[in-house]
């Protein structure tokens, strides 16, 4: 395989050195993206296997490796700071990590992309991460976000929402980034299996230190056998190199056909069986997740019915209470009218009684004149 690769490279040199370099760099970039996604898939599988025996926390090497791999994926071909900020840094001007008319004032990390692209996630933890007192650097906030998203079981949702915002993704990443390629479609899917794990993290530990870059330990994954996808890609590459090579190649340059012996077929069947078992596990997980969602939906529907019944009962009670109050108001108004009529009648009767009991003022004056006349006559006689 190595000799044929060299032959293919020599053929490309005949056609032009510039084109060969570009194709080689493109191939290396594709291999890098594929390796990161493959290692991420392995790390997710080891996390799921480990969670069956112990709780996953900051001390778990499987989690630390997964966090480093995810950080590498989200930082792959992330755009650097602007040239104006490089000039400010050269003049030793302190940068505060804010956006001004000079440009971006601090080295970017994937957190700068996440906090913009994941704002649309319902009940997101972006503001909580921003307000953390013990986390200052952008890289440390990104690491804190990974832990919080895993504990909330929303990491896959965050990644899916961010990848759907293609305009923001293009603004933060250069061409050839994993989040801009076809590999991004597999990333959110493989992270979905982590929702079945209960994580427990301390957001004040050394794992959030943003002064040191994330380092991936590849040794735990060396025991994995080569996947069927990579086998098929190698076979396709062998056929391509053997059949094309260069325009001047002849049928004599074509190598022998790729023949698989019995052991290779056995290994391939074993890999297919492992892939089938993994698919069954994922199917079981998705069925369990669907069952939980259906239970939650049924509970929500029942609670909604209960709330609607309570609202109807409250409306009916309010209507009855309103009718009773209106009846009481009408009754009180009738009683007030009766009382007013009785009071007026009583006053009239009292006035008539007083008038009949005492003489009129005219009669009093006549009696007074008669009395004076009588007294005067009596006095003259004497």
mmCIF file of C-alpha atoms in Angstrom, residues 58 63-64 67-68 70-72 75 109-111 129 132 135 137-151 201-203 206-215:
data_model
loop_
_atom_site.group_PDB
_atom_site.id
_atom_site.type_symbol
_atom_site.label_atom_id
_atom_site.label_comp_id
_atom_site.label_asym_id
_atom_site.label_seq_id
_atom_site.Cartn_x
_atom_site.Cartn_y
_atom_site.Cartn_z
ATOM 1 C CA UNK A 58 -13.647 14.777 37.124
ATOM 2 C CA UNK A 63 -14.081 11.674 30.765
ATOM 3 C CA UNK A 64 -10.912 13.771 30.738
ATOM 4 C CA UNK A 67 -13.420 16.402 27.089
ATOM 5 C CA UNK A 68 -10.011 16.879 25.428
ATOM 6 C CA UNK A 70 -14.397 17.351 22.085
ATOM 7 C CA UNK A 71 -12.383 20.475 22.757
ATOM 8 C CA UNK A 72 -10.030 19.572 19.895
ATOM 9 C CA UNK A 75 -11.334 24.110 18.159
ATOM 10 C CA UNK A 109 -11.698 29.485 21.967
ATOM 11 C CA UNK A 110 -14.665 27.355 21.046
ATOM 12 C CA UNK A 111 -16.622 28.989 23.895
ATOM 13 C CA UNK A 129 -21.379 30.093 32.716
ATOM 14 C CA UNK A 132 -19.293 32.166 37.177
ATOM 15 C CA UNK A 135 -13.966 30.963 35.816
ATOM 16 C CA UNK A 137 -10.737 32.719 30.732
ATOM 17 C CA UNK A 138 -12.666 31.786 27.624
ATOM 18 C CA UNK A 139 -11.150 28.306 27.474
ATOM 19 C CA UNK A 140 -12.091 27.612 31.106
ATOM 20 C CA UNK A 141 -15.673 28.725 30.442
ATOM 21 C CA UNK A 142 -15.825 26.327 27.511
ATOM 22 C CA UNK A 143 -14.684 23.452 29.708
ATOM 23 C CA UNK A 144 -17.245 24.415 32.351
ATOM 24 C CA UNK A 145 -19.925 24.447 29.655
ATOM 25 C CA UNK A 146 -19.051 20.873 28.595
ATOM 26 C CA UNK A 147 -19.496 19.673 32.176
ATOM 27 C CA UNK A 148 -22.740 21.549 32.789
ATOM 28 C CA UNK A 149 -24.201 20.387 29.451
ATOM 29 C CA UNK A 150 -23.347 16.772 30.286
ATOM 30 C CA UNK A 151 -24.934 17.028 33.732
ATOM 31 C CA UNK A 201 -18.632 17.292 38.279
ATOM 32 C CA UNK A 202 -17.125 19.958 40.491
ATOM 33 C CA UNK A 203 -16.951 23.282 38.677
ATOM 34 C CA UNK A 206 -8.254 21.935 38.255
ATOM 35 C CA UNK A 207 -9.955 20.584 35.148
ATOM 36 C CA UNK A 208 -11.262 24.073 34.398
ATOM 37 C CA UNK A 209 -7.797 25.614 34.297
ATOM 38 C CA UNK A 210 -7.659 27.419 30.959
ATOM 39 C CA UNK A 211 -3.889 27.949 31.005
ATOM 40 C CA UNK A 212 -3.103 24.504 29.607
ATOM 41 C CA UNK A 213 -4.326 23.122 26.268
ATOM 42 C CA UNK A 214 -6.264 19.881 26.059
ATOM 43 C CA UNK A 215 -4.064 16.830 25.364
#
